[in-house]
């Protein structure tokens, strides 16, 4: 699971700009000087060769777009993805000097090192912040809770450590967090049950999280739940419910233990992975009513009883059910009378 980068937003704005006549340089001189400083702090990467001080930063500078809807022409999107940085550098400190920035993306820069700047909190207009596939390390700063307009955070596949920030639910319009593929530790905070109604994506897979799932998370109506590959335990039934709109629940490779036969299933469910846990009970008959189910893996648990027959269930082979206590029925051996 990954949010779109700033680049798609940049392309949309640049396309719109084609129909706006250019009479003079539109780039705000303060923003232009800041961008040139950012280029210097990144080691002058070749991909930023279009950032020429003699040209307009609002006109075809790589990854840059400006607000053309007002006379200000301030930089609002900065998509510095895939820069092929020649040597390790940190997040440019000068990036926090772009006060109108809505979207900041630094994806796919393995030579981007250091920590997430606490001064990102100074970007009070920031809505989208993407840092996936980098070498950024250290803790996720609690100061992000000061960016009250944040909608999406994607810090996946980096080297982040430490606990999940308990203050993130205070963000009033946050829609999701994607922190997969890091080295985050500790428990999922109790406060995560207090995310706003806009929150639909909880993606924390392949970290080192432990402990039980807070019961407060039952209040969330999530579209995507991805927690596989951690050390979590106990009852994860809080993510299920027939009245929820959940598309995907991935809980594999943890130590969850609960009765799967007692949970309700979202009619929108497309993917369910419960493999390699300690889940027990019988599979719910409501599985056969799911119109969109295309991924199912309940292998290596303590499940018993007959596998529901019909609907989309016929598409799954033995590997979806292997190594359970006493599951039976097609595609496994028949149930004893």
Short mmCIF file of C-alpha atoms in Angstrom, two decimals:
data_model
loop_
_atom_site.label_atom_id
_atom_site.label_comp_id
_atom_site.label_asym_id
_atom_site.label_seq_id
_atom_site.Cartn_x
_atom_site.Cartn_y
_atom_site.Cartn_z
CA UNK A 1 0.00 0.00 0.00
CA UNK A 2 1.42 3.35 -1.09
CA UNK A 3 0.11 6.85 -1.57
CA UNK A 4 0.67 8.71 -4.83
CA UNK A 5 3.73 10.93 -4.85
CA UNK A 6 3.79 14.69 -5.36
CA UNK A 7 4.84 14.12 -8.97
CA UNK A 8 1.31 13.28 -10.13
CA UNK A 9 0.11 16.53 -8.56
CA UNK A 10 2.99 18.40 -10.17
CA UNK A 11 2.06 17.06 -13.62
CA UNK A 12 -1.54 18.15 -13.19
CA UNK A 13 -0.53 21.69 -12.24
CA UNK A 14 2.05 21.93 -15.02
CA UNK A 15 -0.57 20.85 -17.56
CA UNK A 16 -2.90 23.57 -16.32
CA UNK A 17 -0.04 26.08 -16.54
CA UNK A 18 0.32 25.43 -20.30
CA UNK A 19 -2.79 27.52 -20.85
CA UNK A 20 -1.55 30.50 -18.80
CA UNK A 21 0.43 33.12 -20.73
CA UNK A 22 3.90 33.85 -19.35
CA UNK A 23 4.74 37.54 -19.42
CA UNK A 24 7.54 37.63 -16.85
CA UNK A 25 9.23 35.46 -14.30
CA UNK A 26 6.56 34.23 -11.92
CA UNK A 27 8.69 32.46 -9.34
CA UNK A 28 8.72 34.15 -5.98
CA UNK A 29 12.33 35.29 -5.42
CA UNK A 30 12.35 34.05 -1.81
CA UNK A 31 11.21 30.58 -2.89
CA UNK A 32 13.68 30.55 -5.78
CA UNK A 33 16.63 31.28 -3.50
CA UNK A 34 15.38 28.59 -1.11
CA UNK A 35 15.20 26.02 -3.92
CA UNK A 36 18.73 26.83 -5.04
CA UNK A 37 19.91 26.34 -1.46
CA UNK A 38 18.07 22.98 -1.35
CA UNK A 39 19.88 21.96 -4.54
CA UNK A 40 23.21 22.84 -2.91
CA UNK A 41 22.35 20.93 0.28
CA UNK A 42 21.55 17.86 -1.85
CA UNK A 43 24.99 18.00 -3.45
CA UNK A 44 23.81 19.47 -6.78
CA UNK A 45 22.40 16.23 -8.21
CA UNK A 46 22.34 15.94 -12.00
CA UNK A 47 18.58 15.49 -12.02
CA UNK A 48 18.21 19.07 -10.78
CA UNK A 49 20.16 20.54 -13.70
CA UNK A 50 16.96 22.32 -14.77
CA UNK A 51 17.20 24.38 -11.56
CA UNK A 52 19.05 27.19 -13.28
CA UNK A 53 19.18 30.56 -11.48
CA UNK A 54 18.62 32.35 -14.81
CA UNK A 55 15.27 30.62 -15.43
CA UNK A 56 11.84 30.72 -13.82
CA UNK A 57 11.49 28.13 -11.04
CA UNK A 58 7.75 27.87 -11.79
CA UNK A 59 8.51 26.86 -15.38
CA UNK A 60 9.86 23.34 -15.90
CA UNK A 61 12.12 23.01 -12.88
CA UNK A 62 12.16 19.29 -12.05
CA UNK A 63 9.64 18.39 -9.34
CA UNK A 64 8.56 21.99 -8.70
CA UNK A 65 5.12 23.49 -9.14
CA UNK A 66 3.65 26.78 -8.04
CA UNK A 67 0.21 28.07 -7.16
CA UNK A 68 -1.08 29.69 -10.35
CA UNK A 69 -4.49 30.51 -8.88
CA UNK A 70 -3.27 33.63 -7.08
CA UNK A 71 -0.83 36.42 -7.83
CA UNK A 72 1.63 34.99 -5.28
CA UNK A 73 3.07 32.15 -7.41
CA UNK A 74 4.52 30.42 -4.37
CA UNK A 75 6.02 26.91 -4.53
CA UNK A 76 3.40 24.44 -3.28
CA UNK A 77 4.63 21.05 -4.51
CA UNK A 78 8.16 19.67 -4.29
CA UNK A 79 8.63 16.16 -5.68
CA UNK A 80 12.30 15.19 -5.41
CA UNK A 81 11.91 11.47 -6.13
CA UNK A 82 14.57 9.27 -7.75
CA UNK A 83 17.33 11.87 -7.62
CA UNK A 84 20.20 9.38 -7.97
CA UNK A 85 22.05 11.20 -5.21
CA UNK A 86 25.79 10.66 -5.74
CA UNK A 87 26.59 10.52 -2.02
CA UNK A 88 24.74 10.32 1.32
CA UNK A 89 22.99 13.55 2.28
CA UNK A 90 20.38 14.51 4.84
CA UNK A 91 16.95 16.02 4.25
CA UNK A 92 17.78 19.60 3.18
CA UNK A 93 17.15 21.88 6.20
CA UNK A 94 16.10 24.66 3.80
CA UNK A 95 13.02 22.71 2.76
CA UNK A 96 11.29 24.06 5.86
CA UNK A 97 11.68 27.57 4.42
CA UNK A 98 8.95 26.99 1.82
CA UNK A 99 5.95 28.21 3.84
CA UNK A 100 3.29 27.49 1.20
CA UNK A 101 4.37 23.87 0.59
CA UNK A 102 1.44 21.43 0.37
CA UNK A 103 3.26 18.31 -0.78
CA UNK A 104 6.80 17.13 -0.08
CA UNK A 105 8.04 13.89 -1.61
CA UNK A 106 11.56 12.45 -1.33
CA UNK A 107 10.76 8.87 -2.35
CA UNK A 108 13.25 6.39 -3.77
CA UNK A 109 16.43 8.08 -2.61
CA UNK A 110 18.54 5.38 -0.90
CA UNK A 111 21.34 7.89 -0.27
CA UNK A 112 19.03 10.09 1.78
CA UNK A 113 20.19 9.60 5.39
CA UNK A 114 19.84 11.19 8.79
CA UNK A 115 16.57 11.82 10.62
CA UNK A 116 13.21 13.44 9.93
CA UNK A 117 13.63 17.11 10.74
CA UNK A 118 11.52 18.24 13.73
CA UNK A 119 11.34 21.60 11.94
CA UNK A 120 9.01 20.02 9.37
CA UNK A 121 6.43 21.29 11.90
CA UNK A 122 7.14 24.76 10.47
CA UNK A 123 5.43 23.75 7.22
CA UNK A 124 1.97 24.60 8.52
CA UNK A 125 0.30 24.09 5.11
CA UNK A 126 1.78 20.64 4.48
CA UNK A 127 -0.79 18.00 3.48
CA UNK A 128 1.28 15.19 1.96
CA UNK A 129 4.67 13.97 3.17
CA UNK A 130 6.34 11.00 1.44
CA UNK A 131 9.68 9.47 2.45
CA UNK A 132 9.51 5.88 1.19
CA UNK A 133 12.52 3.80 0.11
CA UNK A 134 15.18 5.95 1.72
CA UNK A 135 17.83 5.41 4.41
CA UNK A 136 16.21 7.84 6.83
CA UNK A 137 16.65 6.59 10.41
CA UNK A 138 15.83 7.61 13.96
CA UNK A 139 12.39 8.14 15.46
CA UNK A 140 9.29 9.59 13.85
CA UNK A 141 9.06 12.99 15.55
CA UNK A 142 6.03 13.81 17.68
CA UNK A 143 6.25 17.33 16.27
CA UNK A 144 4.40 16.09 13.16
CA UNK A 145 1.22 16.47 15.19
CA UNK A 146 1.69 20.24 14.78
CA UNK A 147 1.13 19.95 11.00
CA UNK A 148 -2.64 20.14 11.37
CA UNK A 149 -3.34 19.90 7.64
CA UNK A 150 -1.53 16.59 7.12
CA UNK A 151 -3.59 14.08 5.15
CA UNK A 152 -1.15 11.32 4.12
CA UNK A 153 2.14 10.10 5.60
CA UNK A 154 4.21 7.45 3.82
CA UNK A 155 7.58 6.63 5.44
CA UNK A 156 7.70 3.01 4.23
CA UNK A 157 10.80 0.94 3.54
CA UNK A 158 13.29 3.13 5.33
CA UNK A 159 15.29 2.64 8.55
CA UNK A 160 13.10 4.29 11.16
CA UNK A 161 13.30 3.07 14.75
CA UNK A 162 11.61 3.74 18.06
CA UNK A 163 7.91 3.86 18.97
CA UNK A 164 4.87 4.94 17.01
CA UNK A 165 4.07 8.59 17.82
CA UNK A 166 1.03 8.58 20.12
CA UNK A 167 0.12 12.12 19.08
CA UNK A 168 -0.75 11.43 15.42
CA UNK A 169 -4.50 10.95 16.09
CA UNK A 170 -4.68 14.65 16.97
CA UNK A 171 -4.30 15.45 13.26
CA UNK A 172 -7.85 16.46 12.30
CA UNK A 173 -7.91 15.36 8.63
CA UNK A 174 -5.33 12.55 8.54
CA UNK A 175 -6.43 9.75 6.21
CA UNK A 176 -3.66 7.21 6.66
CA UNK A 177 -0.17 6.27 7.80
CA UNK A 178 2.11 3.90 5.89
CA UNK A 179 5.16 3.00 7.97
CA UNK A 180 5.83 -0.51 6.56
CA UNK A 181 9.29 -1.96 6.28
CA UNK A 182 11.08 -0.11 9.06
CA UNK A 183 12.40 -1.14 12.50
CA UNK A 184 9.69 0.42 14.64
CA UNK A 185 9.27 -1.08 18.12
CA UNK A 186 6.86 -0.99 21.03
CA UNK A 187 3.10 -1.25 21.07
CA UNK A 188 0.34 0.33 19.01
CA UNK A 189 -0.75 3.29 21.17
CA UNK A 190 -4.18 3.27 22.81
CA UNK A 191 -4.70 6.72 21.30
CA UNK A 192 -4.88 5.18 17.80
CA UNK A 193 -8.52 4.39 18.46
CA UNK A 194 -9.12 8.15 18.40
CA UNK A 195 -8.13 8.85 14.81
CA UNK A 196 -10.71 11.03 13.02
CA UNK A 197 -13.37 9.58 10.71
CA UNK A 198 -11.17 10.48 7.73
CA UNK A 199 -8.60 7.85 8.81
CA UNK A 200 -8.85 4.71 6.64
CA UNK A 201 -5.31 3.31 6.19
CA UNK A 202 -3.26 1.67 8.97
CA UNK A 203 -0.20 0.08 7.39
CA UNK A 204 2.55 -0.99 9.80
CA UNK A 205 3.72 -4.32 8.39
CA UNK A 206 7.25 -5.71 8.64
CA UNK A 207 8.40 -3.82 11.71
CA UNK A 208 9.20 -5.02 15.24
CA UNK A 209 5.97 -4.01 16.94
CA UNK A 210 4.79 -6.09 19.89
CA UNK A 211 2.02 -6.32 22.46
CA UNK A 212 -1.74 -6.45 22.10
CA UNK A 213 -4.04 -4.51 19.82
CA UNK A 214 -5.85 -1.80 21.82
CA UNK A 215 -9.59 -2.49 22.06
CA UNK A 216 -10.15 1.17 21.16
CA UNK A 217 -9.24 0.41 17.53
CA UNK A 218 -12.63 -1.28 17.14
CA UNK A 219 -14.05 2.23 16.67
CA UNK A 220 -12.13 2.70 13.40
CA UNK A 221 -13.66 1.95 10.00
CA UNK A 222 -10.52 1.13 8.05
CA UNK A 223 -10.25 0.34 4.36
CA UNK A 224 -6.77 -1.15 4.70
CA UNK A 225 -5.25 -2.92 7.73
CA UNK A 226 -1.70 -4.18 7.16
CA UNK A 227 0.15 -5.49 10.23
CA UNK A 228 1.87 -8.62 8.94
CA UNK A 229 5.41 -9.50 9.96
CA UNK A 230 5.47 -8.08 13.49
CA UNK A 231 5.40 -9.62 16.98
CA UNK A 232 1.86 -8.61 17.85
CA UNK A 233 -0.37 -10.88 19.91
CA UNK A 234 -3.82 -11.39 21.38
CA UNK A 235 -7.17 -10.37 19.93
CA UNK A 236 -7.21 -8.73 16.51
CA UNK A 237 -10.96 -9.19 15.99
CA UNK A 238 -11.34 -5.41 16.48
CA UNK A 239 -10.55 -4.96 12.78
CA UNK A 240 -13.52 -7.04 11.65
CA UNK A 241 -17.18 -6.14 11.38
CA UNK A 242 -20.03 -6.67 8.95
CA UNK A 243 -20.87 -2.95 9.04
CA UNK A 244 -17.34 -1.85 8.17
CA UNK A 245 -16.05 -1.00 4.68
CA UNK A 246 -12.75 -2.89 4.90
CA UNK A 247 -11.07 -3.96 1.66
CA UNK A 248 -7.97 -5.64 3.02
CA UNK A 249 -6.90 -7.22 6.34
CA UNK A 250 -3.34 -8.56 6.43
CA UNK A 251 -2.34 -9.95 9.84
CA UNK A 252 0.03 -12.79 8.89
CA UNK A 253 3.17 -13.76 10.79
CA UNK A 254 2.24 -12.53 14.26
CA UNK A 255 0.92 -14.31 17.36
CA UNK A 256 -2.73 -13.30 17.22
CA UNK A 257 -5.22 -15.58 18.99
CA UNK A 258 -9.00 -15.18 18.65
CA UNK A 259 -12.07 -17.06 17.41
CA UNK A 260 -12.41 -16.27 13.70
CA UNK A 261 -15.85 -17.88 13.66
CA UNK A 262 -17.28 -15.06 15.76
CA UNK A 263 -16.26 -12.13 13.59
CA UNK A 264 -18.37 -10.30 11.03
CA UNK A 265 -16.93 -9.68 7.58
CA UNK A 266 -17.14 -6.53 5.50
CA UNK A 267 -19.00 -7.21 2.28
CA UNK A 268 -16.27 -5.23 0.50
CA UNK A 269 -13.45 -7.53 1.68
CA UNK A 270 -11.00 -8.39 -1.10
CA UNK A 271 -7.98 -9.79 0.75
CA UNK A 272 -7.66 -11.66 4.05
CA UNK A 273 -4.34 -13.02 5.30
CA UNK A 274 -4.31 -14.56 8.79
CA UNK A 275 -1.47 -17.03 8.16
CA UNK A 276 1.08 -18.05 10.79
CA UNK A 277 -0.83 -17.05 13.91
CA UNK A 278 -2.68 -18.87 16.68
CA UNK A 279 -6.19 -18.16 15.46
CA UNK A 280 -8.83 -20.78 16.27
CA UNK A 281 -12.49 -21.61 15.61
CA UNK A 282 -14.20 -22.40 12.31
CA UNK A 283 -14.18 -20.26 9.19
CA UNK A 284 -17.31 -18.05 8.96
CA UNK A 285 -19.93 -19.12 6.42
CA UNK A 286 -20.21 -15.48 5.36
CA UNK A 287 -17.00 -15.97 3.34
CA UNK A 288 -19.09 -17.47 0.51
CA UNK A 289 -21.09 -14.23 0.23
CA UNK A 290 -18.06 -12.06 -0.51
CA UNK A 291 -18.25 -10.93 -4.14
CA UNK A 292 -14.77 -9.44 -4.42
CA UNK A 293 -12.57 -11.84 -2.41
CA UNK A 294 -9.44 -12.63 -4.43
CA UNK A 295 -6.85 -13.37 -1.72
CA UNK A 296 -7.27 -15.74 1.23
CA UNK A 297 -4.62 -17.33 3.43
CA UNK A 298 -5.48 -18.87 6.80
CA UNK A 299 -2.67 -21.45 6.84
CA UNK A 300 -0.65 -22.35 9.94
CA UNK A 301 -3.27 -21.64 12.60
CA UNK A 302 -5.48 -23.72 14.94
CA UNK A 303 -8.62 -23.69 12.80
CA UNK A 304 -11.16 -26.54 12.75
CA UNK A 305 -14.37 -27.48 11.01
CA UNK A 306 -15.51 -27.56 7.41
CA UNK A 307 -14.27 -25.04 4.87
CA UNK A 308 -17.27 -23.05 3.56
CA UNK A 309 -18.16 -24.13 0.03
CA UNK A 310 -19.35 -21.89 -2.79
CA UNK A 311 -18.88 -18.35 -3.99
CA UNK A 312 -15.28 -17.24 -4.46
CA UNK A 313 -14.02 -19.98 -2.14
CA UNK A 314 -13.53 -22.38 -5.06
CA UNK A 315 -10.62 -20.33 -6.38
CA UNK A 316 -8.35 -21.10 -3.38
CA UNK A 317 -6.17 -24.21 -3.25
CA UNK A 318 -4.75 -26.29 -0.39
CA UNK A 319 -2.01 -23.79 0.37
CA UNK A 320 -4.63 -21.31 1.61
CA UNK A 321 -5.64 -23.72 4.41
CA UNK A 322 -2.53 -25.83 5.09
CA UNK A 323 -1.29 -26.80 8.57
CA UNK A 324 -4.35 -26.17 10.69
CA UNK A 325 -5.61 -28.24 13.59
CA UNK A 326 -8.60 -29.89 11.96
CA UNK A 327 -9.87 -28.02 8.91
CA UNK A 328 -11.57 -30.29 6.41
CA UNK A 329 -13.51 -30.25 3.16
CA UNK A 330 -12.53 -29.27 -0.35
CA UNK A 331 -9.76 -28.61 -1.29
CA UNK A 332 -8.53 -30.54 1.79
CA UNK A 333 -9.62 -34.03 2.78
CA UNK A 334 -13.30 -34.62 3.37
CA UNK A 335 -14.76 -34.19 6.84
CA UNK A 336 -15.39 -37.28 8.88
CA UNK A 337 -19.02 -38.14 9.47
#
